[in-house]
PDB file of C-alpha atoms in Angstrom:
ATOM      1  CA  MET A  40      33.374 -71.086-120.595  1.00 50.00           C
ATOM      2  CA  SER A  41      31.893 -74.609-120.744  1.00 48.00           C
ATOM      3  CA  PRO A  42      33.263 -76.970-118.066  1.00 57.00           C
ATOM      4  CA  LYS A  43      33.356 -80.714-118.733  1.00 68.00           C
ATOM      5  CA  GLY A  44      30.268 -82.691-117.830  1.00 92.00           C
ATOM      6  CA  LEU A  45      27.856 -80.204-119.343  1.00 97.00           C
ATOM      7  CA  ILE A  46      24.975 -81.227-121.534  1.00 98.00           C
ATOM      8  CA  GLN A  47      25.898 -80.704-125.187  1.00 97.00           C
ATOM      9  CA  GLY A  48      25.248 -77.084-126.183  1.00 97.00           C
ATOM     10  CA  VAL A  49      25.037 -75.730-122.628  1.00 98.00           C
ATOM     11  CA  VAL A  50      27.336 -72.812-121.844  1.00 98.00           C
ATOM     12  CA  VAL A  51      28.075 -71.312-118.432  1.00 98.00           C
ATOM     13  CA  LYS A  52      29.487 -67.804-118.309  1.00 98.00           C
ATOM     14  CA  PRO A  53      30.780 -66.668-114.916  1.00 98.00           C
ATOM     15  CA  LEU A  54      29.721 -63.070-114.369  1.00 98.00           C
ATOM     16  CA  ARG A  55      31.887 -60.415-112.810  1.00 96.00           C
ATOM     17  CA  VAL A  56      30.444 -57.800-110.487  1.00 96.00           C
ATOM     18  CA  MET A  57      32.294 -54.492-110.591  1.00 96.00           C
ATOM     19  CA  ALA A  58      31.722 -52.584-107.366  1.00 96.00           C
ATOM     20  CA  ASP A  59      32.820 -49.189-106.141  1.00 97.00           C
ATOM     21  CA  GLU A  60      31.582 -46.605-103.651  1.00 98.00           C
ATOM     22  CA  ARG A  61      28.631 -45.708-105.921  1.00 97.00           C
ATOM     23  CA  GLY A  62      27.247 -49.239-106.195  1.00 97.00           C
ATOM     24  CA  ARG A  63      27.884 -52.084-108.612  1.00 96.00           C
ATOM     25  CA  LEU A  64      27.528 -53.144-112.219  1.00 97.00           C
ATOM     26  CA  MET A  65      27.358 -56.602-113.780  1.00 97.00           C
ATOM     27  CA  GLU A  66      27.430 -57.296-117.513  1.00 97.00           C
ATOM     28  CA  ILE A  67      25.229 -60.291-118.313  1.00 98.00           C
ATOM     29  CA  LEU A  68      25.103 -60.867-122.064  1.00 97.00           C
ATOM     30  CA  ARG A  69      26.996 -59.209-124.894  1.00 97.00           C
ATOM     31  CA  ARG A  70      26.491 -59.605-128.606  1.00 96.00           C
ATOM     32  CA  ASP A  71      30.224 -60.348-128.916  1.00 97.00           C
ATOM     33  CA  ASP A  72      29.963 -63.353-126.567  1.00 98.00           C
ATOM     34  CA  PRO A  73      31.073 -66.361-128.662  1.00 97.00           C
ATOM     35  CA  PHE A  74      27.815 -68.236-127.946  1.00 97.00           C
ATOM     36  CA  PHE A  75      25.447 -65.337-128.755  1.00 97.00           C
ATOM     37  CA  ARG A  76      23.326 -65.929-131.875  1.00 95.00           C
ATOM     38  CA  THR A  77      20.297 -63.650-131.864  1.00 96.00           C
ATOM     39  CA  PHE A  78      17.975 -61.635-129.664  1.00 94.00           C
ATOM     40  CA  GLY A  79      14.228 -62.121-129.271  1.00 97.00           C
ATOM     41  CA  GLN A  80      13.208 -60.295-126.098  1.00 97.00           C
ATOM     42  CA  VAL A  81      14.068 -59.868-122.410  1.00 98.00           C
ATOM     43  CA  TYR A  82      11.793 -60.847-119.553  1.00 98.00           C
ATOM     44  CA  LEU A  83      11.867 -61.210-115.791  1.00 98.00           C
ATOM     45  CA  THR A  84      10.145 -64.046-113.947  1.00 98.00           C
ATOM     46  CA  CYS A  85       9.827 -64.105-110.165  1.00 98.00           C
ATOM     47  CA  CYS A  86       9.486 -67.088-107.881  1.00 97.00           C
ATOM     48  CA  TYR A  87       8.649 -67.384-104.185  1.00 98.00           C
ATOM     49  CA  PRO A  88      10.946 -69.360-101.844  1.00 98.00           C
ATOM     50  CA  GLY A  89      10.719 -73.110-102.322  1.00 97.00           C
ATOM     51  CA  VAL A  90       8.618 -72.913-105.488  1.00 98.00           C
ATOM     52  CA  VAL A  91       9.599 -75.016-108.519  1.00 98.00           C
ATOM     53  CA  LYS A  92       8.949 -73.737-112.036  1.00 98.00           C
ATOM     54  CA  ALA A  93       9.560 -76.761-114.267  1.00 97.00           C
ATOM     55  CA  TRP A  94       9.686 -78.630-116.689  1.00 98.00           C
ATOM     56  CA  HIS A  95       9.618 -77.189-120.188  1.00 98.00           C
ATOM     57  CA  LEU A  96      11.587 -77.047-123.424  1.00 98.00           C
ATOM     58  CA  HIS A  97      11.572 -75.016-126.598  1.00 98.00           C
ATOM     59  CA  ARG A  98      11.828 -76.357-130.133  1.00 98.00           C
ATOM     60  CA  LYS A  99      13.054 -73.051-131.616  1.00 97.00           C
ATOM     61  CA  GLN A 100      14.568 -70.878-128.935  1.00 97.00           C
ATOM     62  CA  THR A 101      17.700 -70.809-126.838  1.00 98.00           C
ATOM     63  CA  ASP A 102      17.348 -69.380-123.311  1.00 98.00           C
ATOM     64  CA  HIS A 103      19.922 -67.292-121.450  1.00 98.00           C
ATOM     65  CA  PHE A 104      19.177 -67.479-117.689  1.00 98.00           C
ATOM     66  CA  CYS A 105      20.627 -65.127-115.087  1.00 98.00           C
ATOM     67  CA  VAL A 106      19.345 -64.735-111.526  1.00 98.00           C
ATOM     68  CA  VAL A 107      19.645 -61.085-110.499  1.00 98.00           C
ATOM     69  CA  ARG A 108      18.056 -61.381-107.050  1.00 98.00           C
ATOM     70  CA  GLY A 109      18.159 -64.300-104.643  1.00 98.00           C
ATOM     71  CA  MET A 110      19.453 -67.780-105.396  1.00 98.00           C
ATOM     72  CA  ALA A 111      18.030 -70.492-107.643  1.00 98.00           C
ATOM     73  CA  LYS A 112      18.749 -74.075-108.479  1.00 98.00           C
ATOM     74  CA  VAL A 113      18.525 -74.325-112.275  1.00 98.00           C
ATOM     75  CA  VAL A 114      18.240 -77.896-113.562  1.00 98.00           C
ATOM     76  CA  LEU A 115      18.584 -79.148-117.134  1.00 98.00           C
ATOM     77  CA  TYR A 116      17.724 -82.577-118.534  1.00 98.00           C
ATOM     78  CA  ASP A 117      18.864 -83.764-121.958  1.00 98.00           C
ATOM     79  CA  GLY A 118      16.143 -85.961-123.420  1.00 98.00           C
ATOM     80  CA  ARG A 119      17.224 -85.359-127.026  1.00 98.00           C
ATOM     81  CA  LYS A 120      17.389 -88.486-129.154  1.00 97.00           C
ATOM     82  CA  GLY A 121      20.827 -88.862-130.705  1.00 97.00           C
ATOM     83  CA  SER A 122      22.501 -86.442-128.283  1.00 97.00           C
ATOM     84  CA  PRO A 123      25.875 -87.635-126.928  1.00 97.00           C
ATOM     85  CA  THR A 124      24.748 -86.370-123.505  1.00 98.00           C
ATOM     86  CA  ARG A 125      21.279 -87.946-123.633  1.00 98.00           C
ATOM     87  CA  ARG A 126      19.775 -88.519-120.169  1.00 97.00           C
ATOM     88  CA  ALA A 127      22.370 -86.209-118.542  1.00 98.00           C
ATOM     89  CA  ILE A 128      21.278 -83.839-115.792  1.00 98.00           C
ATOM     90  CA  ASN A 129      23.018 -80.556-114.962  1.00 98.00           C
ATOM     91  CA  GLU A 130      22.386 -78.556-111.756  1.00 97.00           C
ATOM     92  CA  PHE A 131      23.476 -74.950-111.353  1.00 98.00           C
ATOM     93  CA  PHE A 132      23.196 -72.849-108.207  1.00 98.00           C
ATOM     94  CA  ILE A 133      23.126 -69.296-109.527  1.00 98.00           C
ATOM     95  CA  GLY A 134      22.247 -65.874-108.221  1.00 98.00           C
ATOM     96  CA  GLU A 135      23.595 -63.089-106.084  1.00 96.00           C
ATOM     97  CA  LEU A 136      26.098 -65.371-104.327  1.00 96.00           C
ATOM     98  CA  ASN A 137      27.211 -67.074-107.561  1.00 98.00           C
ATOM     99  CA  PRO A 138      26.565 -64.790-110.547  1.00 98.00           C
ATOM    100  CA  GLN A 139      26.443 -66.794-113.779  1.00 98.00           C
ATOM    101  CA  LEU A 140      24.693 -66.841-117.121  1.00 98.00           C
ATOM    102  CA  VAL A 141      23.458 -70.280-118.175  1.00 98.00           C
ATOM    103  CA  VAL A 142      22.778 -70.810-121.876  1.00 98.00           C
ATOM    104  CA  ILE A 143      20.107 -73.474-122.407  1.00 98.00           C
ATOM    105  CA  PRO A 144      19.943 -74.880-125.933  1.00 98.00           C
ATOM    106  CA  ARG A 145      16.689 -75.702-127.663  1.00 98.00           C
ATOM    107  CA  LEU A 146      15.133 -79.112-126.943  1.00 98.00           C
ATOM    108  CA  VAL A 147      16.757 -79.362-123.479  1.00 98.00           C
ATOM    109  CA  MET A 148      14.206 -79.669-120.648  1.00 98.00           C
ATOM    110  CA  HIS A 149      14.756 -77.122-117.899  1.00 98.00           C
ATOM    111  CA  GLY A 150      13.332 -75.518-114.813  1.00 98.00           C
ATOM    112  CA  PHE A 151      14.347 -73.849-111.595  1.00 98.00           C
ATOM    113  CA  LYS A 152      13.618 -73.735-107.888  1.00 98.00           C
ATOM    114  CA  ALA A 153      13.897 -70.676-105.669  1.00 98.00           C
ATOM    115  CA  ILE A 154      16.257 -71.590-102.853  1.00 97.00           C
ATOM    116  CA  GLY A 155      16.941 -69.564 -99.756  1.00 91.00           C
ATOM    117  CA  THR A 156      14.567 -67.297 -97.865  1.00 95.00           C
ATOM    118  CA  GLY A 157      13.818 -64.604-100.436  1.00 96.00           C
ATOM    119  CA  GLU A 158      12.060 -64.228-103.741  1.00 98.00           C
ATOM    120  CA  VAL A 159      14.083 -65.034-106.874  1.00 98.00           C
ATOM    121  CA  TYR A 160      14.218 -62.715-109.884  1.00 98.00           C
ATOM    122  CA  LEU A 161      15.314 -64.635-112.966  1.00 98.00           C
ATOM    123  CA  LEU A 162      16.157 -62.647-116.083  1.00 98.00           C
ATOM    124  CA  ASN A 163      15.881 -64.478-119.399  1.00 98.00           C
ATOM    125  CA  VAL A 164      17.033 -63.331-122.821  1.00 98.00           C
ATOM    126  CA  PRO A 165      15.479 -65.858-125.203  1.00 98.00           C
ATOM    127  CA  SER A 166      16.616 -65.951-128.802  1.00 98.00           C
ATOM    128  CA  GLU A 167      13.029 -65.725-130.101  1.00 98.00           C
ATOM    129  CA  LEU A 168       9.978 -63.547-129.525  1.00 97.00           C
ATOM    130  CA  TYR A 169       7.217 -65.152-127.487  1.00 96.00           C
ATOM    131  CA  ASN A 170       4.353 -66.120-129.769  1.00 96.00           C
ATOM    132  CA  HIS A 171       1.130 -65.783-127.760  1.00 96.00           C
ATOM    133  CA  ARG A 172      -0.936 -67.693-130.369  1.00 97.00           C
ATOM    134  CA  GLU A 173       1.489 -70.601-130.764  1.00 96.00           C
ATOM    135  CA  PRO A 174       3.853 -70.691-127.776  1.00 96.00           C
ATOM    136  CA  ASP A 175       7.134 -72.543-128.273  1.00 97.00           C
ATOM    137  CA  GLU A 176       6.734 -74.233-124.895  1.00 95.00           C
ATOM    138  CA  HIS A 177       6.362 -77.931-124.328  1.00 97.00           C
ATOM    139  CA  ARG A 178       5.703 -78.742-120.677  1.00 97.00           C
ATOM    140  CA  LEU A 179       5.823 -81.601-118.210  1.00 98.00           C
ATOM    141  CA  PRO A 180       4.809 -81.462-114.531  1.00 98.00           C
ATOM    142  CA  ALA A 181       7.549 -80.470-112.092  1.00 97.00           C
ATOM    143  CA  HIS A 182       7.475 -83.833-110.335  1.00 96.00           C
ATOM    144  CA  THR A 183       7.042 -86.124-113.337  1.00 97.00           C
ATOM    145  CA  LYS A 184       8.512 -89.611-113.352  1.00 96.00           C
ATOM    146  CA  LYS A 185       9.584 -89.058-116.992  1.00 97.00           C
ATOM    147  CA  ILE A 186      12.606 -87.079-115.771  1.00 98.00           C
ATOM    148  CA  PRO A 187      14.811 -88.782-113.160  1.00 97.00           C
ATOM    149  CA  TYR A 188      15.141 -85.771-110.882  1.00 98.00           C
ATOM    150  CA  ASP A 189      13.921 -84.983-107.374  1.00 97.00           C
ATOM    151  CA  TRP A 190      13.554 -81.275-106.533  1.00 97.00           C
ATOM    152  CA  THR A 191      13.809 -81.995-102.767  1.00 95.00           C
ATOM    153  CA  ARG A 192      16.684 -80.313-100.929  1.00 91.00           C
ATOM    154  CA  ARG A 193      19.471 -82.723-100.096  1.00 88.00           C
ATOM    155  CA  ASP A 194      20.996 -82.119 -96.690  1.00 91.00           C
ATOM    156  CA  GLY A 195      24.261 -83.702 -95.762  1.00 86.00           C
TER     157      GLY A 195
END
């Protein structure tokens, strides 16, 4: 489930779409998945084409990202002191054309960009409830120099 080169603690689960003449079904997250720890809530965030929603990390929660409509570039940056993958960057192109669940461990900076021509629907199953009074979100601007990443599309 976790290919080499991943930031420590990141898991990628390829998702299988089961289709028949009635439509299709895709399991995303199961409590018997070996990486599953706990459930906080489920939410959907939407993003217009070309928009970047980044950077942030959580001190307590693990995120479980799955794009259920459109395509997104999900990017992770490991800024954790003492991590064997410190300063590593992972890019994932996930969505309808490449269904995957990406597990993002706590303290790993992350964000995503809607790619393609349509709106992106990203489903997240964080391990913790959102605390409106004291959010577990620590943010940086999308185009900060503190993270060595350029959100620009690379043609080639």
